[in-house]
């Protein structure tokens, strides 16, 4: 490779000129991270499975595989799923899958709050403003292709057929990288945050909370007109004693 120092200096000078044109502090780069995107009922059911898996880990559901050569643990208390927003299609589907998963694991689903493990389900959403710059790594991918092409053109041992083969391999790698970048780039500006809690009179037993991407047109499937307060687990629903009422004119 016969890359001269003058070319490197020109590239560095151009980069320095572009950076000097910034009159605001640069955006701090974030570490790589990922989160789920909800666009099918299967994705909603996956949320329910995360909740029941955590309940099993905390001994609130029967284990899928009981340990051998050990006494069977006492059966957990029945489970009551309480939806904080009854008109949310997302929460209703998650609640139904939680109940089905509890029954598949050998547990019991309660229809009342009395002496039950109450799973409180809630959801909120946020819709951000449009993006101010296009996402993706198009510039980096183009630079990688150009630099690879320059290296191949500057190297002597490559024949015409070898150069075509190397160019094809490079194009394939860049294409795969571009497809992965497009697939991993969020296209939605809306997010939903679901939450599952189990609380007692004096402590929080379990709390799961996770943001997910949703489409802006699907916000109505998550939004709720009402938001009920969490209910306590293992509480007794005592009725008030009857008292005679008399009316005197």
Coordinates of N, CA, C and O in Angstrom, one line a residue, residues 104-247:
X104 N -50.7 -23.3 33.5 CA -49.8 -24.3 32.8 C -48.7 -24.8 33.8 O -48.2 -25.9 33.7
X105 N -48.3 -23.9 34.7 CA -47.3 -24.2 35.7 C -47.8 -25.0 36.9 O -47.1 -25.3 37.8
X106 N -49.1 -25.2 36.9 CA -49.7 -26.0 38.0 C -50.2 -25.1 39.2 O -50.6 -25.6 40.2
X107 N -50.3 -23.8 38.9 CA -50.8 -22.9 40.0 C -52.3 -22.7 39.9 O -53.0 -23.4 39.1
X108 N -52.8 -21.8 40.7 CA -54.2 -21.5 40.8 C -54.5 -20.1 40.5 O -53.8 -19.2 41.0
X109 N -55.5 -19.8 39.8 CA -55.9 -18.4 39.5 C -57.1 -18.1 40.3 O -58.1 -18.8 40.3
X110 N -57.0 -17.0 41.1 CA -58.1 -16.6 42.0 C -59.0 -15.6 41.3 O -58.5 -14.8 40.5
X111 N -60.3 -15.6 41.7 CA -61.2 -14.6 41.1 C -61.5 -13.5 42.1 O -62.3 -12.6 41.8
X112 N -60.9 -13.6 43.3 CA -61.1 -12.5 44.3 C -59.7 -12.1 44.9 O -58.7 -12.9 44.8
X113 N -59.7 -11.0 45.5 CA -58.4 -10.6 46.2 C -58.1 -11.3 47.5 O -57.0 -11.2 48.0
X114 N -59.0 -12.0 48.0 CA -58.9 -12.5 49.4 C -57.8 -13.6 49.4 O -57.8 -14.6 48.7
X115 N -56.8 -13.4 50.2 CA -55.7 -14.3 50.5 C -55.0 -14.7 49.2 O -54.6 -15.9 49.0
X116 N -54.9 -13.8 48.2 CA -54.3 -14.1 46.9 C -53.0 -13.3 46.7 O -52.8 -12.2 47.3
X117 N -52.1 -13.8 45.9 CA -51.0 -13.0 45.4 C -51.5 -12.1 44.3 O -51.8 -12.6 43.2
X118 N -51.5 -10.8 44.5 CA -52.1 -9.9 43.5 C -51.0 -9.3 42.7 O -50.0 -8.7 43.2
X119 N -51.1 -9.5 41.4 CA -50.2 -8.9 40.4 C -50.8 -7.7 39.8 O -51.8 -7.8 39.1
X120 N -50.3 -6.5 40.1 CA -50.8 -5.3 39.6 C -50.1 -4.9 38.3 O -48.9 -4.9 38.2
X121 N -50.9 -4.7 37.3 CA -50.4 -4.4 35.9 C -50.7 -3.0 35.6 O -51.9 -2.6 35.7
X122 N -49.7 -2.2 35.1 CA -49.9 -0.9 34.7 C -49.1 -0.5 33.5 O -48.1 -1.2 33.2
X123 N -49.4 0.5 32.8 CA -48.6 0.9 31.6 C -48.8 2.4 31.4 O -49.8 3.0 31.7
X124 N -47.7 3.0 30.9 CA -47.7 4.5 30.5 C -47.0 4.6 29.2 O -46.2 3.7 28.9
X125 N -47.1 5.7 28.5 CA -46.5 5.8 27.3 C -46.0 7.3 27.1 O -46.5 8.2 27.8
X126 N -45.1 7.5 26.2 CA -44.5 8.8 25.9 C -44.3 8.8 24.4 O -43.9 7.8 23.8
X127 N -44.6 9.9 23.8 CA -44.4 10.1 22.3 C -43.4 11.3 22.1 O -43.8 12.4 22.5
X128 N -42.3 11.0 21.6 CA -41.2 12.0 21.4 C -41.5 12.8 20.1 O -42.2 12.3 19.3
X129 N -40.8 13.9 20.0 CA -40.9 14.7 18.8 C -40.1 14.1 17.7 O -39.3 13.2 18.0
X130 N -40.3 14.5 16.4 CA -39.6 13.8 15.3 C -38.1 13.9 15.5 O -37.5 14.9 16.2
X131 N -37.3 13.0 15.0 CA -35.9 13.0 15.1 C -35.3 14.2 14.4 O -35.7 14.6 13.3
X132 N -34.2 14.7 15.0 CA -33.6 15.9 14.4 C -32.4 15.6 13.5 O -31.8 16.5 12.9
X133 N -32.1 14.3 13.4 CA -31.0 13.9 12.4 C -31.2 12.4 12.1 O -31.7 11.7 12.9
X134 N -30.8 12.1 10.9 CA -31.1 10.7 10.4 C -30.2 9.7 11.2 O -29.0 10.0 11.4
X135 N -30.8 8.6 11.7 CA -30.0 7.6 12.4 C -29.2 6.7 11.4 O -29.4 6.8 10.2
X136 N -28.3 5.9 11.9 CA -27.6 5.0 11.1 C -26.1 5.3 11.0 O -25.6 6.3 11.5
X137 N -25.4 4.4 10.3 CA -24.0 4.5 10.1 C -23.6 4.5 8.7 O -22.7 3.9 8.2
X138 N -24.4 5.3 7.9 CA -24.1 5.3 6.4 C -22.7 5.9 6.1 O -22.0 5.3 5.3
X139 N -22.4 7.0 6.8 CA -21.0 7.5 6.5 C -19.9 6.6 6.9 O -18.9 6.5 6.1
X140 N -20.0 5.9 8.0 CA -19.0 4.9 8.4 C -18.9 3.8 7.3 O -17.8 3.3 7.0
X141 N -20.0 3.3 6.9 CA -20.0 2.2 5.9 C -19.4 2.6 4.6 O -18.7 1.9 4.0
X142 N -19.8 3.8 4.1 CA -19.2 4.3 2.9 C -17.7 4.5 3.0 O -16.9 4.2 2.1
X143 N -17.3 5.0 4.2 CA -15.8 5.2 4.4 C -15.1 3.9 4.4 O -14.0 3.7 3.8
X144 N -15.7 2.9 5.0 CA -15.1 1.5 5.0 C -14.9 1.0 3.6 O -13.9 0.4 3.2
X145 N -16.0 1.2 2.8 CA -15.9 0.7 1.4 C -14.9 1.4 0.6 O -14.1 0.8 -0.2
X146 N -14.8 2.8 0.7 CA -13.8 3.6 0.0 C -12.4 3.2 0.4 O -11.5 3.0 -0.5
X147 N -12.2 3.1 1.7 CA -10.8 2.8 2.1 C -10.4 1.4 1.6 O -9.3 1.2 1.2
X148 N -11.3 0.4 1.7 CA -11.0 -0.9 1.2 C -10.7 -0.9 -0.2 O -9.8 -1.6 -0.7
X149 N -11.5 -0.2 -1.0 CA -11.3 -0.1 -2.4 C -9.9 0.6 -2.8 O -9.2 0.1 -3.7
X150 N -9.6 1.6 -2.0 CA -8.3 2.3 -2.2 C -7.1 1.3 -1.9 O -6.1 1.3 -2.6
X151 N -7.3 0.5 -0.8 CA -6.2 -0.4 -0.5 C -6.1 -1.5 -1.6 O -4.9 -1.8 -1.9
X152 N -7.2 -2.0 -2.1 CA -7.1 -3.0 -3.1 C -6.5 -2.4 -4.4 O -5.7 -3.1 -5.1
X153 N -6.9 -1.2 -4.7 CA -6.4 -0.6 -6.0 C -4.9 -0.3 -5.9 O -4.2 -0.3 -6.9
X154 N -4.4 0.0 -4.6 CA -3.0 0.4 -4.4 C -2.1 -0.8 -4.3 O -0.9 -0.6 -4.2
X155 N -2.7 -2.0 -4.1 CA -1.8 -3.2 -3.9 C -1.6 -3.9 -5.2 O -2.5 -4.1 -6.0
X156 N -0.4 -4.2 -5.4 CA 0.0 -4.8 -6.7 C -0.4 -6.2 -7.0 O -0.8 -6.5 -8.1
X157 N -0.3 -7.1 -6.0 CA -0.4 -8.5 -6.3 C -1.8 -8.9 -6.8 O -2.0 -10.0 -7.4
X158 N -2.9 -8.1 -6.6 CA -4.2 -8.5 -7.0 C -4.3 -8.4 -8.6 O -4.0 -7.5 -9.2
X159 N -4.9 -9.5 -9.1 CA -5.2 -9.5 -10.5 C -6.6 -8.9 -10.8 O -7.2 -8.6 -9.8
X160 N -7.0 -8.9 -12.0 CA -8.3 -8.3 -12.3 C -9.4 -9.1 -11.7 O -10.3 -8.6 -11.0
X161 N -9.3 -10.5 -11.8 CA -10.3 -11.4 -11.3 C -10.3 -11.3 -9.7 O -11.3 -11.3 -9.1
X162 N -9.0 -11.3 -9.2 CA -8.9 -11.2 -7.7 C -9.5 -9.9 -7.2 O -10.1 -9.9 -6.1
X163 N -9.3 -8.8 -7.9 CA -9.8 -7.6 -7.4 C -11.3 -7.6 -7.5 O -12.0 -7.1 -6.5
X164 N -11.9 -8.2 -8.5 CA -13.4 -8.3 -8.5 C -13.9 -9.1 -7.4 O -14.9 -8.8 -6.8
X165 N -13.2 -10.3 -7.1 CA -13.7 -11.1 -6.0 C -13.6 -10.4 -4.7 O -14.5 -10.5 -3.9
X166 N -12.5 -9.7 -4.5 CA -12.3 -9.0 -3.2 C -13.3 -7.9 -3.1 O -13.9 -7.6 -2.0
X167 N -13.6 -7.2 -4.2 CA -14.6 -6.1 -4.2 C -16.0 -6.7 -3.9 O -16.8 -6.1 -3.2
X168 N -16.3 -7.9 -4.5 CA -17.6 -8.5 -4.2 C -17.7 -8.9 -2.7 O -18.8 -8.7 -2.1
X169 N -16.7 -9.5 -2.1 CA -16.7 -9.8 -0.7 C -16.9 -8.6 0.1 O -17.7 -8.5 1.1
X170 N -16.2 -7.5 -0.2 CA -16.3 -6.2 0.5 C -17.7 -5.7 0.4 O -18.3 -5.3 1.4
X171 N -18.3 -5.7 -0.8 CA -19.7 -5.2 -0.9 C -20.7 -6.1 -0.1 O -21.6 -5.6 0.5
X172 N -20.4 -7.4 -0.1 CA -21.3 -8.3 0.7 C -21.2 -8.0 2.2 O -22.2 -7.9 2.9
X173 N -20.0 -7.7 2.7 CA -19.8 -7.4 4.1 C -20.5 -6.1 4.4 O -21.2 -5.9 5.5
X174 N -20.3 -5.1 3.6 CA -20.9 -3.8 3.8 C -22.4 -3.9 3.7 O -23.2 -3.3 4.5
X175 N -22.9 -4.7 2.8 CA -24.4 -4.9 2.7 C -25.0 -5.5 3.9 O -26.0 -5.1 4.4
X176 N -24.3 -6.6 4.5 CA -24.8 -7.2 5.7 C -24.8 -6.2 6.8 O -25.7 -6.1 7.6
X177 N -23.7 -5.4 6.9 CA -23.6 -4.4 8.0 C -24.7 -3.4 7.9 O -25.3 -2.9 8.9
X178 N -25.0 -3.0 6.6 CA -26.0 -2.0 6.4 C -27.4 -2.5 6.8 O -28.2 -1.8 7.5
X179 N -27.7 -3.8 6.5 CA -29.0 -4.4 6.8 C -29.1 -4.5 8.3 O -30.2 -4.3 8.9
X180 N -28.0 -4.9 9.0 CA -28.1 -5.0 10.4 C -28.3 -3.6 11.1 O -29.1 -3.5 12.1
X181 N -27.7 -2.6 10.6 CA -27.8 -1.3 11.1 C -29.3 -0.8 10.9 O -29.9 -0.2 11.8
X182 N -29.8 -1.1 9.7 CA -31.2 -0.6 9.5 C -32.2 -1.4 10.4 O -33.1 -0.8 10.9
X183 N -31.9 -2.7 10.6 CA -32.8 -3.5 11.4 C -32.8 -3.1 12.9 O -33.8 -3.2 13.6
X184 N -31.6 -2.7 13.3 CA -31.5 -2.3 14.7 C -31.8 -0.8 15.0 O -31.8 -0.4 16.2
X185 N -32.1 -0.1 14.0 CA -32.4 1.4 14.1 C -33.9 1.5 14.4 O -34.7 1.1 13.7
X186 N -34.2 2.1 15.6 CA -35.6 2.3 15.9 C -36.3 3.3 14.9 O -35.7 4.4 14.6
X187 N -37.5 2.9 14.4 CA -38.2 3.8 13.5 C -39.3 4.5 14.2 O -39.9 5.4 13.6
X188 N -39.6 4.2 15.4 CA -40.7 4.8 16.1 C -40.3 5.8 17.1 O -39.2 5.7 17.7
X189 N -41.1 6.9 17.3 CA -40.8 7.9 18.3 C -41.6 7.8 19.5 O -41.7 8.7 20.4
X190 N -42.3 6.6 19.7 CA -43.2 6.4 20.8 C -42.7 5.2 21.6 O -42.2 4.2 21.0
X191 N -42.8 5.3 22.9 CA -42.4 4.2 23.8 C -43.5 4.0 24.9 O -44.2 4.9 25.3
X192 N -43.7 2.7 25.3 CA -44.5 2.4 26.4 C -43.7 1.8 27.5 O -42.7 1.1 27.2
X193 N -44.1 2.0 28.7 CA -43.4 1.5 29.9 C -44.4 0.7 30.7 O -45.4 1.2 31.3
X194 N -44.2 -0.6 30.7 CA -45.1 -1.5 31.4 C -44.5 -1.8 32.8 O -43.3 -1.8 33.0
X195 N -45.4 -2.1 33.8 CA -44.9 -2.3 35.1 C -45.8 -3.4 35.8 O -47.0 -3.4 35.6
X196 N -45.1 -4.3 36.5 CA -45.8 -5.3 37.3 C -45.3 -5.3 38.7 O -44.1 -5.3 38.9
X197 N -46.2 -5.2 39.7 CA -45.8 -5.1 41.1 C -46.7 -6.0 41.9 O -47.8 -6.3 41.6
X198 N -46.0 -6.5 43.0 CA -46.7 -7.3 44.0 C -46.3 -6.6 45.3 O -45.1 -6.6 45.7
X199 N -47.3 -6.1 46.0 CA -47.0 -5.4 47.3 C -47.8 -6.0 48.4 O -48.9 -6.5 48.2
X200 N -47.3 -5.9 49.6 CA -48.0 -6.2 50.8 C -48.4 -5.0 51.6 O -48.1 -3.9 51.1
X201 N -48.8 -5.1 52.8 CA -49.2 -4.0 53.6 C -48.0 -3.1 54.0 O -48.1 -1.9 54.2
X202 N -46.8 -3.7 54.0 CA -45.6 -2.9 54.5 C -44.4 -3.1 53.6 O -43.3 -2.6 54.0
X203 N -44.5 -3.7 52.5 CA -43.3 -3.9 51.7 C -43.6 -4.2 50.2 O -44.8 -4.5 49.9
X204 N -42.6 -4.0 49.3 CA -42.8 -4.3 47.9 C -42.1 -5.7 47.7 O -40.9 -5.8 47.9
X205 N -42.9 -6.7 47.3 CA -42.4 -8.0 47.1 C -41.7 -8.2 45.7 O -40.6 -8.8 45.6
X206 N -42.3 -7.6 44.7 CA -41.7 -7.7 43.3 C -42.1 -6.5 42.5 O -43.2 -5.9 42.7
X207 N -41.2 -6.1 41.7 CA -41.5 -4.9 40.8 C -40.6 -5.1 39.5 O -39.4 -5.1 39.6
X208 N -41.3 -5.2 38.4 CA -40.7 -5.3 37.1 C -41.2 -4.1 36.3 O -42.3 -3.8 36.3
X209 N -40.2 -3.5 35.6 CA -40.5 -2.3 34.8 C -39.6 -2.2 33.6 O -38.4 -2.3 33.8
X210 N -40.2 -2.0 32.4 CA -39.4 -2.1 31.2 C -40.0 -1.2 30.1 O -41.2 -1.3 29.9
X211 N -39.2 -0.4 29.5 CA -39.7 0.4 28.3 C -39.6 -0.5 27.0 O -38.7 -1.3 26.9
X212 N -40.5 -0.2 26.1 CA -40.5 -0.9 24.8 C -40.9 0.1 23.8 O -41.6 1.1 24.0
X213 N -40.4 -0.1 22.5 CA -40.8 0.7 21.4 C -42.2 0.3 20.9 O -42.5 -0.9 20.8
X214 N -43.1 1.3 20.6 CA -44.3 1.0 20.0 C -44.5 2.0 18.8 O -43.8 3.0 18.8
X215 N -45.4 1.7 18.0 CA -45.7 2.6 16.9 C -46.7 3.7 17.3 O -47.6 3.4 18.2
X216 N -46.6 4.8 16.7 CA -47.4 5.9 17.1 C -48.9 5.6 16.9 O -49.7 6.1 17.7
X217 N -49.2 4.9 15.9 CA -50.6 4.6 15.6 C -51.2 3.5 16.6 O -52.4 3.3 16.6
X218 N -50.3 2.9 17.4 CA -50.7 1.8 18.3 C -50.9 2.4 19.7 O -51.1 1.6 20.7
X219 N -50.7 3.7 19.9 CA -50.8 4.2 21.3 C -52.2 3.9 21.9 O -52.3 3.7 23.1
X220 N -53.2 3.9 21.1 CA -54.6 3.7 21.6 C -54.7 2.3 22.2 O -55.6 2.0 23.1
X221 N -53.9 1.3 21.8 CA -53.9 0.0 22.4 C -53.3 -0.1 23.8 O -53.5 -1.0 24.5
X222 N -52.5 1.0 24.1 CA -51.8 1.0 25.4 C -52.4 2.0 26.4 O -52.4 1.9 27.6
X223 N -53.0 3.1 25.8 CA -53.5 4.2 26.7 C -54.6 3.8 27.5 O -55.3 2.8 27.2
X224 N -54.8 4.5 28.6 CA -55.9 4.1 29.6 C -56.5 5.4 30.1 O -55.9 6.4 30.3
X225 N -57.9 5.3 30.2 CA -58.6 6.5 30.7 C -58.6 6.5 32.2 O -58.8 7.5 32.9
X226 N -58.4 5.3 32.8 CA -58.4 5.2 34.3 C -57.1 4.5 34.7 O -56.5 3.8 34.0
X227 N -56.7 4.8 35.9 CA -55.5 4.2 36.5 C -55.8 3.9 38.0 O -55.8 4.8 38.8
X228 N -56.0 2.6 38.3 CA -56.3 2.2 39.6 C -55.1 2.1 40.5 O -54.0 1.7 40.0
X229 N -55.2 2.3 41.7 CA -54.1 2.2 42.7 C -53.8 0.7 42.9 O -54.6 -0.2 42.7
X230 N -52.5 0.4 43.2 CA -52.2 -1.1 43.4 C -52.9 -1.7 44.6 O -53.2 -1.0 45.6
X231 N -53.3 -2.9 44.4 CA -54.0 -3.6 45.5 C -53.0 -4.5 46.3 O -51.9 -4.9 45.8
X232 N -53.2 -4.7 47.6 CA -52.3 -5.5 48.4 C -52.6 -6.9 48.3 O -53.7 -7.4 48.0
X233 N -51.5 -7.7 48.4 CA -51.5 -9.1 48.4 C -51.8 -9.7 49.8 O -51.4 -9.1 50.8
X234 N -52.4 -10.9 49.8 CA -52.6 -11.7 51.0 C -53.3 -10.9 52.1 O -53.1 -11.0 53.3
X235 N -54.3 -10.1 51.7 CA -55.1 -9.3 52.6 C -56.5 -10.0 52.7 O -57.0 -10.6 51.7
X236 N -57.1 -9.9 53.8 CA -58.4 -10.4 54.0 C -59.5 -9.4 53.7 O -59.4 -8.2 54.3
X237 N -60.4 -9.7 53.0 CA -61.5 -8.8 52.6 C -62.6 -8.9 53.7 O -63.6 -9.7 53.4
X238 N -62.5 -8.3 54.8 CA -63.5 -8.4 55.8 C -64.7 -7.5 55.5 O -64.5 -6.4 55.1
X239 N -65.9 -8.0 55.8 CA -67.1 -7.2 55.6 C -67.4 -6.5 56.8 O -67.1 -6.9 57.9
X240 N -67.9 -5.3 56.6 CA -68.3 -4.5 57.8 C -69.5 -5.1 58.5 O -70.4 -5.7 57.8
X241 N -69.5 -5.1 59.8 CA -70.7 -5.7 60.5 C -72.0 -4.9 60.2 O -72.0 -3.7 60.0
X242 N -73.0 -5.7 60.1 CA -74.3 -5.1 59.8 C -74.8 -4.3 61.0 O -74.6 -4.7 62.2
X243 N -75.4 -3.1 60.8 CA -75.9 -2.3 61.8 C -77.3 -1.8 61.5 O -77.5 -1.4 60.3
X244 N -78.2 -1.9 62.4 CA -79.6 -1.5 62.1 C -79.7 0.1 61.9 O -79.0 0.8 62.5
X245 N -80.4 0.5 60.9 CA -80.6 1.9 60.6 C -82.1 2.2 60.8 O -83.0 1.5 60.3
X246 N -82.3 3.2 61.6 CA -83.7 3.6 61.9 C -83.9 5.0 61.4 O -83.0 5.9 61.5
X247 N -85.1 5.2 60.9 CA -85.5 6.6 60.4 C -86.6 7.1 61.2 O -87.7 6.4 61.3

